[in-house]
PDB file of C-alpha atoms in Angstrom:
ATOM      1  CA  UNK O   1      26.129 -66.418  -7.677  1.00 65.00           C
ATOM      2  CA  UNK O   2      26.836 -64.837  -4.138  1.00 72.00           C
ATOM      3  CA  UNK O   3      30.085 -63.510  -3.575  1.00 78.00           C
ATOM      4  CA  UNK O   4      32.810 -65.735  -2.633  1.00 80.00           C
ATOM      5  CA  UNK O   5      35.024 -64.101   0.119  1.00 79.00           C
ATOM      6  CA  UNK O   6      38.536 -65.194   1.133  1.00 79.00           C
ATOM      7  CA  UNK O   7      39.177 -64.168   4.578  1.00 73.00           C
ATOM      8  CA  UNK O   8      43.199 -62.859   4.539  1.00 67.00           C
ATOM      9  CA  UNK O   9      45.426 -65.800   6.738  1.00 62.00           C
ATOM     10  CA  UNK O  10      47.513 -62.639   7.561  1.00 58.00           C
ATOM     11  CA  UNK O  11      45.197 -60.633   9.554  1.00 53.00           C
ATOM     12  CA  UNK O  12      43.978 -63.281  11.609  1.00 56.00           C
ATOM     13  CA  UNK O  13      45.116 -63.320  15.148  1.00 54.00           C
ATOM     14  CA  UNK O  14      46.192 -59.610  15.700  1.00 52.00           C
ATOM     15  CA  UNK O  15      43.308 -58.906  18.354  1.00 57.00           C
ATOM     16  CA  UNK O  16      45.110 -61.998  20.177  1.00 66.00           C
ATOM     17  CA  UNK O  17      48.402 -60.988  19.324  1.00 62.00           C
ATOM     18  CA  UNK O  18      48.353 -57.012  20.663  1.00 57.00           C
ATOM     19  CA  UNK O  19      46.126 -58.485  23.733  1.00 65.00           C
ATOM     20  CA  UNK O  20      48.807 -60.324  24.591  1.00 64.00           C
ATOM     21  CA  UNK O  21      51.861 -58.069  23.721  1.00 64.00           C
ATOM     22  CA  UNK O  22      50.056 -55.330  25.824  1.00 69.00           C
ATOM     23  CA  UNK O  23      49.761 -57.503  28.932  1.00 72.00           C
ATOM     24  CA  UNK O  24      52.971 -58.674  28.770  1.00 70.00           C
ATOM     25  CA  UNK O  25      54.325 -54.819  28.108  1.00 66.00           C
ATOM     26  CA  UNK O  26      52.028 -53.423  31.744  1.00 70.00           C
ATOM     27  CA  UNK O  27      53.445 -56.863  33.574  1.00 69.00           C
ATOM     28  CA  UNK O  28      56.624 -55.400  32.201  1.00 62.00           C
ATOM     29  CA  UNK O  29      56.105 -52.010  33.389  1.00 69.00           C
ATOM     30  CA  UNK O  30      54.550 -53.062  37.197  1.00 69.00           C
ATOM     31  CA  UNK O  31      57.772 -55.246  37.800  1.00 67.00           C
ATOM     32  CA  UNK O  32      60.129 -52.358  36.683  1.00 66.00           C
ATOM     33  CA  UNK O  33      58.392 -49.977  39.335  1.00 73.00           C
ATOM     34  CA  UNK O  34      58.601 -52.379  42.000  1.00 71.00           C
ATOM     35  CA  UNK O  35      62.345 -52.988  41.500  1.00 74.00           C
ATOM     36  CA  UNK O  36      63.721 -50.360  39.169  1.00 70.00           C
ATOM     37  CA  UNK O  37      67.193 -52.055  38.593  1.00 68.00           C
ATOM     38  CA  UNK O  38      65.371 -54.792  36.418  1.00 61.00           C
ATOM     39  CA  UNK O  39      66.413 -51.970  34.017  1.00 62.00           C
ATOM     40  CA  UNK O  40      70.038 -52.920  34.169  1.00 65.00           C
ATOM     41  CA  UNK O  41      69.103 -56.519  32.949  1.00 66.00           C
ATOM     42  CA  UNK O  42      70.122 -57.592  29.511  1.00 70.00           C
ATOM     43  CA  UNK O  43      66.843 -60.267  29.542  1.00 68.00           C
ATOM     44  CA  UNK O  44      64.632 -57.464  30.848  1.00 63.00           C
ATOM     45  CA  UNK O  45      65.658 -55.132  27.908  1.00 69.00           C
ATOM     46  CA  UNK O  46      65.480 -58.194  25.532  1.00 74.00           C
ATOM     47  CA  UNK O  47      61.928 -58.735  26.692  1.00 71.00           C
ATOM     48  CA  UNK O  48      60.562 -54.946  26.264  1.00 69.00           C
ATOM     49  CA  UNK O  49      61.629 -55.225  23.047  1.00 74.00           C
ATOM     50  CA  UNK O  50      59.766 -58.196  21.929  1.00 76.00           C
ATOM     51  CA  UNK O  51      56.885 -56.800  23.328  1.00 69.00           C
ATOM     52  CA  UNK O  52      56.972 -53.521  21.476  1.00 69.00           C
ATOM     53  CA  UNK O  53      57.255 -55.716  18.294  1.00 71.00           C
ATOM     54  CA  UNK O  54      54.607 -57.748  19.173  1.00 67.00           C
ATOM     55  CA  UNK O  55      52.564 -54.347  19.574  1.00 60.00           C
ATOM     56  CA  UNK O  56      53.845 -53.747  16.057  1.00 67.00           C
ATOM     57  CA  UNK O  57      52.732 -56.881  14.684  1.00 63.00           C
ATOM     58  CA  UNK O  58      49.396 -57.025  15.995  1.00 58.00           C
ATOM     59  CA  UNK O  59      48.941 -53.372  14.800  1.00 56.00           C
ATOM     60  CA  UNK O  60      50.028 -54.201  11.080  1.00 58.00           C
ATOM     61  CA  UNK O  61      47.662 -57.374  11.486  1.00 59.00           C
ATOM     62  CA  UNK O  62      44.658 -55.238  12.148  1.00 56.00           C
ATOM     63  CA  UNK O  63      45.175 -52.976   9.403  1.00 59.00           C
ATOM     64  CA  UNK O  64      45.421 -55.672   6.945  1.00 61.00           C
ATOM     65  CA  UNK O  65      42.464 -56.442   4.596  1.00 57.00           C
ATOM     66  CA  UNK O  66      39.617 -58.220   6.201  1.00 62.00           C
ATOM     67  CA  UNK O  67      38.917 -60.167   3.034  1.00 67.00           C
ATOM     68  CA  UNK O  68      42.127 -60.795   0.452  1.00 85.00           C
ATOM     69  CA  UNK O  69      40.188 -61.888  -2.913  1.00 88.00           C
ATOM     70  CA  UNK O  70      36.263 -61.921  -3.748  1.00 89.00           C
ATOM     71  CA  UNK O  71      34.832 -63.597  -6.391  1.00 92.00           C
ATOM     72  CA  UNK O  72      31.437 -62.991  -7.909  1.00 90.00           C
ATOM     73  CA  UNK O  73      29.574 -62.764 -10.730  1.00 91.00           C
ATOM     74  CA  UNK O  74      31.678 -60.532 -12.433  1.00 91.00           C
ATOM     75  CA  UNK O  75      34.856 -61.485 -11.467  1.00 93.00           C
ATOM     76  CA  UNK O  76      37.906 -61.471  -9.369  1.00 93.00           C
ATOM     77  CA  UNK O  77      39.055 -58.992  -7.108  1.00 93.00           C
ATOM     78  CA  UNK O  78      42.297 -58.857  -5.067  1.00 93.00           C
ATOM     79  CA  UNK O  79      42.293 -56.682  -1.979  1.00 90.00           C
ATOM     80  CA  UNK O  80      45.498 -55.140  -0.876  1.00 89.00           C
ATOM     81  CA  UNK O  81      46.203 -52.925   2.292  1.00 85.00           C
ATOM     82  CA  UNK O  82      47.356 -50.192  -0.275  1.00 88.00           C
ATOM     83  CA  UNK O  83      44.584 -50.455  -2.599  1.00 90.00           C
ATOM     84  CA  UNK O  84      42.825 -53.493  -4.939  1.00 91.00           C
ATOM     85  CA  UNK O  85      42.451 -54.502  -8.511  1.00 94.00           C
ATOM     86  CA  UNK O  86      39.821 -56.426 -10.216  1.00 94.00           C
ATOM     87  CA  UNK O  87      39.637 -58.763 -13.579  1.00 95.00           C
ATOM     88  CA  UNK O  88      36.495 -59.350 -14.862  1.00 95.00           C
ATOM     89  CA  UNK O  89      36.244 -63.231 -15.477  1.00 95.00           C
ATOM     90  CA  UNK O  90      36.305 -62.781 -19.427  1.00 93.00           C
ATOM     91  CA  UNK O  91      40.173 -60.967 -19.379  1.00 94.00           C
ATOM     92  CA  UNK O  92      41.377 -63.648 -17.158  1.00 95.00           C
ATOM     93  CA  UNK O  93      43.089 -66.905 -18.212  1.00 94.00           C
ATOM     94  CA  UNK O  94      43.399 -68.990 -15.422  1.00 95.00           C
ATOM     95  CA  UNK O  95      45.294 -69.135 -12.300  1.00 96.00           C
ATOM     96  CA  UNK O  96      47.412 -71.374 -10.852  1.00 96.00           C
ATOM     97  CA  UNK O  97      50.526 -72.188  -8.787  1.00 94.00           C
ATOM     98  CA  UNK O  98      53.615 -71.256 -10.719  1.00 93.00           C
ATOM     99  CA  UNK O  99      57.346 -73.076 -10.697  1.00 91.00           C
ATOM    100  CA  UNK O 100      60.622 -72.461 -10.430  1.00 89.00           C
ATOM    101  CA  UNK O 101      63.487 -74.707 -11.056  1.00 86.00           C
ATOM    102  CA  UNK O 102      60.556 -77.588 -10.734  1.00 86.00           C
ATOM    103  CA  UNK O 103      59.688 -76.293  -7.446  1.00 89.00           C
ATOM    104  CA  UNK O 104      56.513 -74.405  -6.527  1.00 90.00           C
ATOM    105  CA  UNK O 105      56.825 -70.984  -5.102  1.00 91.00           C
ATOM    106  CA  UNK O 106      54.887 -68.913  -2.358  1.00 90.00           C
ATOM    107  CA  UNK O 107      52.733 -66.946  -4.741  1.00 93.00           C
ATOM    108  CA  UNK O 108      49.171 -67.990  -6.590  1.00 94.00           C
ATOM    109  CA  UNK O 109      49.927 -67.178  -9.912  1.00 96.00           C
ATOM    110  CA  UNK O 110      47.660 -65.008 -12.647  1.00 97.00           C
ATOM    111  CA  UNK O 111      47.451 -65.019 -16.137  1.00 96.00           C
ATOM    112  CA  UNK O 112      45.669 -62.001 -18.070  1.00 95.00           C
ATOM    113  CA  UNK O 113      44.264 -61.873 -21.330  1.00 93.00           C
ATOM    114  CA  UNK O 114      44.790 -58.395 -21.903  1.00 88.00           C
ATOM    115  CA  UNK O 115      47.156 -55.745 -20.165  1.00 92.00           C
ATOM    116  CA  UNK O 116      45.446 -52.739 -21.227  1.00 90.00           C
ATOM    117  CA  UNK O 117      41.618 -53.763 -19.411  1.00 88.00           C
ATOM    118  CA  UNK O 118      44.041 -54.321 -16.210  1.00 93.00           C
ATOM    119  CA  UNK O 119      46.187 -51.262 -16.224  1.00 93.00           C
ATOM    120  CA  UNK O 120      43.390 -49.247 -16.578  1.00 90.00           C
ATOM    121  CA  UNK O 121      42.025 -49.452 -13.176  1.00 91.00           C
ATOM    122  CA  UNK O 122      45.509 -49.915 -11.351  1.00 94.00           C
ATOM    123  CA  UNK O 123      46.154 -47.252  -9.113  1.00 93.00           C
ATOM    124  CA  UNK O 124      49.947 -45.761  -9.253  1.00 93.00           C
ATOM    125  CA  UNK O 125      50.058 -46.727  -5.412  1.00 93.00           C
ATOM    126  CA  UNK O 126      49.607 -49.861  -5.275  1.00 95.00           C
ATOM    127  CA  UNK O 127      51.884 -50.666  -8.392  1.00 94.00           C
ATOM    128  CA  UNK O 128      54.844 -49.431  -6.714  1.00 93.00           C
ATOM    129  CA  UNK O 129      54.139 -51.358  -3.591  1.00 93.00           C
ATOM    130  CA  UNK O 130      53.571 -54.379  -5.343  1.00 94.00           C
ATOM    131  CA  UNK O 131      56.575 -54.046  -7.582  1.00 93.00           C
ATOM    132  CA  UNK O 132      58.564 -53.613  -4.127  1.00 92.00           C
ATOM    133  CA  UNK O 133      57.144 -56.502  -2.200  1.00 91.00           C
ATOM    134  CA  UNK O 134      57.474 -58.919  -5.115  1.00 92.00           C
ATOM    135  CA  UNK O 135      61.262 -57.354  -6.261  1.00 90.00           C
ATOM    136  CA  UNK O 136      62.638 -60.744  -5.007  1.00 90.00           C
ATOM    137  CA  UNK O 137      60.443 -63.051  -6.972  1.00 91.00           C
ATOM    138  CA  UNK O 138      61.946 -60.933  -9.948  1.00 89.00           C
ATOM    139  CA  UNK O 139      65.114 -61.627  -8.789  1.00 86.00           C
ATOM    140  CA  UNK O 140      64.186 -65.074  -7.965  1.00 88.00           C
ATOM    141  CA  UNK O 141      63.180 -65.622 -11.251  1.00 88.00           C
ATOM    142  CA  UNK O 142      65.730 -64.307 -13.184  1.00 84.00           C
ATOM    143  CA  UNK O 143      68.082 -66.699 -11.407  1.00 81.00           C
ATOM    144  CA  UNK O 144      65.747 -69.242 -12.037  1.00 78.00           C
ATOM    145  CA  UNK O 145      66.485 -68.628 -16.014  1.00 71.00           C
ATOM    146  CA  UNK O 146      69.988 -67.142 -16.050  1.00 68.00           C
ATOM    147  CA  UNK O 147      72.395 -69.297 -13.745  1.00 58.00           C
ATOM    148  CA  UNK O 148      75.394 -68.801 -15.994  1.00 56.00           C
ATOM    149  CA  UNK O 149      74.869 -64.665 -14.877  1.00 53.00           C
ATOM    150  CA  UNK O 150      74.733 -63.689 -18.511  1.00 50.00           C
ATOM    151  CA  UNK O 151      71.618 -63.159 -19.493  1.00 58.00           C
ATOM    152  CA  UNK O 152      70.248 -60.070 -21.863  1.00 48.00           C
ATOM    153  CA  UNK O 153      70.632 -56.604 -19.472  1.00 48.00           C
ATOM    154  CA  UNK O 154      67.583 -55.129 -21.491  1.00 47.00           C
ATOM    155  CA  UNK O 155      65.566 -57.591 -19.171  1.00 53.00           C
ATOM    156  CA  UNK O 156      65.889 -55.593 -16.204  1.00 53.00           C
ATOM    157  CA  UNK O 157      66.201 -51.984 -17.849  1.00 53.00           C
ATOM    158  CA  UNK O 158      62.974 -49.721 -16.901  1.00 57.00           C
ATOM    159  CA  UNK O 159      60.901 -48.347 -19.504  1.00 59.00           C
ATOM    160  CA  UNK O 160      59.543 -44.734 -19.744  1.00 71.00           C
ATOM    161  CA  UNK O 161      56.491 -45.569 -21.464  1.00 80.00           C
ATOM    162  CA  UNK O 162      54.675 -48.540 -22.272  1.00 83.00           C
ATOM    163  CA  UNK O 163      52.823 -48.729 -25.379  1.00 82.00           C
ATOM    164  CA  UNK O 164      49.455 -51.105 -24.810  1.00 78.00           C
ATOM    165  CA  UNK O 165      47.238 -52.078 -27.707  1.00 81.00           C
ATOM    166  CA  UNK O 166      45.130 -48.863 -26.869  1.00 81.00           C
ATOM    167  CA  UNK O 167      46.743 -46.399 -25.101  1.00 85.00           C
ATOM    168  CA  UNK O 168      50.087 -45.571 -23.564  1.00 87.00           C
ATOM    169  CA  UNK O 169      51.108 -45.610 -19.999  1.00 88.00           C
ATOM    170  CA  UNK O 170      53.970 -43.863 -18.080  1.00 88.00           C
ATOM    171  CA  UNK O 171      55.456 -43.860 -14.868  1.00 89.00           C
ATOM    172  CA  UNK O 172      54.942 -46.836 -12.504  1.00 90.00           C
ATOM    173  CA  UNK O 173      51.904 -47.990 -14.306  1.00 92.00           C
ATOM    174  CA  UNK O 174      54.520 -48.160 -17.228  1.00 92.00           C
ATOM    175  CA  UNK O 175      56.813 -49.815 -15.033  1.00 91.00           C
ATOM    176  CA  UNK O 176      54.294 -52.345 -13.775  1.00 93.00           C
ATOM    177  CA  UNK O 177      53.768 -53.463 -17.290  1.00 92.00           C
ATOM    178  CA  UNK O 178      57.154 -54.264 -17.984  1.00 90.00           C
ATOM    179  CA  UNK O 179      57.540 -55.923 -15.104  1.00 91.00           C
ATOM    180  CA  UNK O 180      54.463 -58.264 -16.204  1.00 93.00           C
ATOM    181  CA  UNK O 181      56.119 -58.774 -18.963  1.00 91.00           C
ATOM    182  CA  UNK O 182      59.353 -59.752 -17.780  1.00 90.00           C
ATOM    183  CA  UNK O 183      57.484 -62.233 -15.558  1.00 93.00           C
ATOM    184  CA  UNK O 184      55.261 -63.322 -18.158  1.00 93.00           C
ATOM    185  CA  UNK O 185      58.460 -64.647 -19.783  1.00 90.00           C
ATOM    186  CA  UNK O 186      60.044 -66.280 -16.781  1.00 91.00           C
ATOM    187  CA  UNK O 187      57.173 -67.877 -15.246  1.00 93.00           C
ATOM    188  CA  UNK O 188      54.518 -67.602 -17.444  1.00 94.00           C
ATOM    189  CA  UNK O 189      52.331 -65.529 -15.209  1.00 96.00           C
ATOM    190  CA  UNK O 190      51.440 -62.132 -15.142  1.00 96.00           C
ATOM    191  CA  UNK O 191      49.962 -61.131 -11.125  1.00 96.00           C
ATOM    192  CA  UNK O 192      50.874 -63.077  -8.237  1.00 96.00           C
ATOM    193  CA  UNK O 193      49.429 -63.480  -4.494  1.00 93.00           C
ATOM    194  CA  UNK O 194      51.175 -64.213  -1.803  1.00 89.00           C
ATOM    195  CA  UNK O 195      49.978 -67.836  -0.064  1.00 87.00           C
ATOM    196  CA  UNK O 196      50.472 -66.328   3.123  1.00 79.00           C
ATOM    197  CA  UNK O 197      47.346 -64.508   2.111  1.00 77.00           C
ATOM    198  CA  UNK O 198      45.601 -66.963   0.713  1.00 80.00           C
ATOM    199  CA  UNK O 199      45.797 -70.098   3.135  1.00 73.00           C
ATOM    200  CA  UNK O 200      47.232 -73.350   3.387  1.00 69.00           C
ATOM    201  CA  UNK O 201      45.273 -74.997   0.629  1.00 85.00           C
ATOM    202  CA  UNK O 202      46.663 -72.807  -2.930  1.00 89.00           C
ATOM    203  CA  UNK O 203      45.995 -75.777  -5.307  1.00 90.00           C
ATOM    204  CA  UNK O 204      42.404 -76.194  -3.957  1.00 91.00           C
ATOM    205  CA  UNK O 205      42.163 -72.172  -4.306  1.00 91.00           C
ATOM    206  CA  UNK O 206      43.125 -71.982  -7.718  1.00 94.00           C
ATOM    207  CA  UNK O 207      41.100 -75.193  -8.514  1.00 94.00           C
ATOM    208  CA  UNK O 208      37.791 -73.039  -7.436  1.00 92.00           C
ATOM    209  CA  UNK O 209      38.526 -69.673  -8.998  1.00 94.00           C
ATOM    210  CA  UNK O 210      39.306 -71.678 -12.297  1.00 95.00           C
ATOM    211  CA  UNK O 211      36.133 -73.274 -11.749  1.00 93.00           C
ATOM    212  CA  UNK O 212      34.122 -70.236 -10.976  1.00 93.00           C
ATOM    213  CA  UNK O 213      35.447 -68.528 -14.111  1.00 93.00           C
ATOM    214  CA  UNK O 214      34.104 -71.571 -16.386  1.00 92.00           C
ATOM    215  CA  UNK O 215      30.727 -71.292 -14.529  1.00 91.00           C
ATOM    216  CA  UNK O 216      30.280 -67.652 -14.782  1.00 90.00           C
ATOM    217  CA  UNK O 217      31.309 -67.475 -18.849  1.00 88.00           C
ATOM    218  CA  UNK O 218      28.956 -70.259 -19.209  1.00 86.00           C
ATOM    219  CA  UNK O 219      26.337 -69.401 -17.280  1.00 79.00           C
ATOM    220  CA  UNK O 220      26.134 -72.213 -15.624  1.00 65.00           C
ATOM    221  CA  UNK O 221      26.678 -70.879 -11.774  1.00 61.00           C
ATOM    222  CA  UNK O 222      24.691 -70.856  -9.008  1.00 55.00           C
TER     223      UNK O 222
END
């Protein structure tokens, strides 16, 4: 099959976006010469500011990922702006759009076969930024199966070393296991993607990588 590219919904518009910010910042700038007490204004100060973070967000939209997940032959791959990882189609489950509480949340949710095949390409880097962007699904999900506030405190104690069926990992790969595992438990997935990234069509999304994943073990894609 050719690869399948998903282009990331969060890096689209940031040429637009600093364009704009940067005209509005020189308009900004060419007033203020012509009548320097513009300073003085409350709206004028409100108004640099949102165009220095409109600088800022068309800067951090540019140095996202062009693509956010490619599937191919092999497998899938999910491209982050602090690294990627990859499961080949035969250590992946499925994927799908998990719950909480009966309510979907923002995230495309992954199921792995095995832990070890996955943590053995993760790179440190990106486990600790993806255990700090997702820290409030965690929490989110904890609250999702604990209301009372009394649930087991081993859940969110960090291990030293995690012991896979093959090897053993330490440090954040170690922690990025257990936190699998903790999620595992409360939603029943193991990776999640944010939708932002994704698009505004998850279920058809997950629909086609589950697809794909049939095709490619079968043989039967083209």
């Amino acid at each position: 099959m050719d690869k399948l590219q998903y282009r990331a919904a969060t890096a689209k518009g940031g040429v637009k976006t600093l364009l704009f910010s940067s005209s509005a910042l020189l308009l900004w700038l060419f007033l203020l010469l012509l009548t320097p007490d513009l300073l003085h204004s409350s709206a004028w100060v409100l108004l640099l500011i949102c165009c220095l973070l409109g600088l800022l967000a068309g800067y951090a939209k540019l140095t996202e990922p062009f693509y956010v997940v490619e599937l191919d032959q092999q497998g899938f791959c999910y491209i982050h702006h602090k690294g990627h990882w990859r499961i080949p189609w035969t250590g992946l489950f499925f994927v799908a759009v998990p719950e909480l509480d009966g309510k979907q949340i923002a995230y495309i949710g992954v199921k792995l076969k095995s832990y070890d095949d996955f943590l053995a390409q993760l790179q440190p880097r990106l486990a600790v930024h993806l255990m700090v962007e997702q820290r409030h699904l965690l929490i989110a999900a904890l609250g999702s199966n604990c209301p009372s506030g009394t649930c087991p405190t081993d859940l969110m104690v960090e291990v030293g070393e995690y012991r896979g069926t093959t090897r053993s990992y330490k440090g954040a790969i170690a922690m990025f296991a257990r936190r699998m595992q903790l999620l595992r438990q409360l939603t029943g997935f193991d990776l999640f993607i944010p939708m932002s990234a994704i698009g505004p069509e998850p279920a058809e999304f997950c629909r086609k990588v589950n697809q794909i994943r049939l095709q490619c073990l079968d043989n039967t894609v083209t």
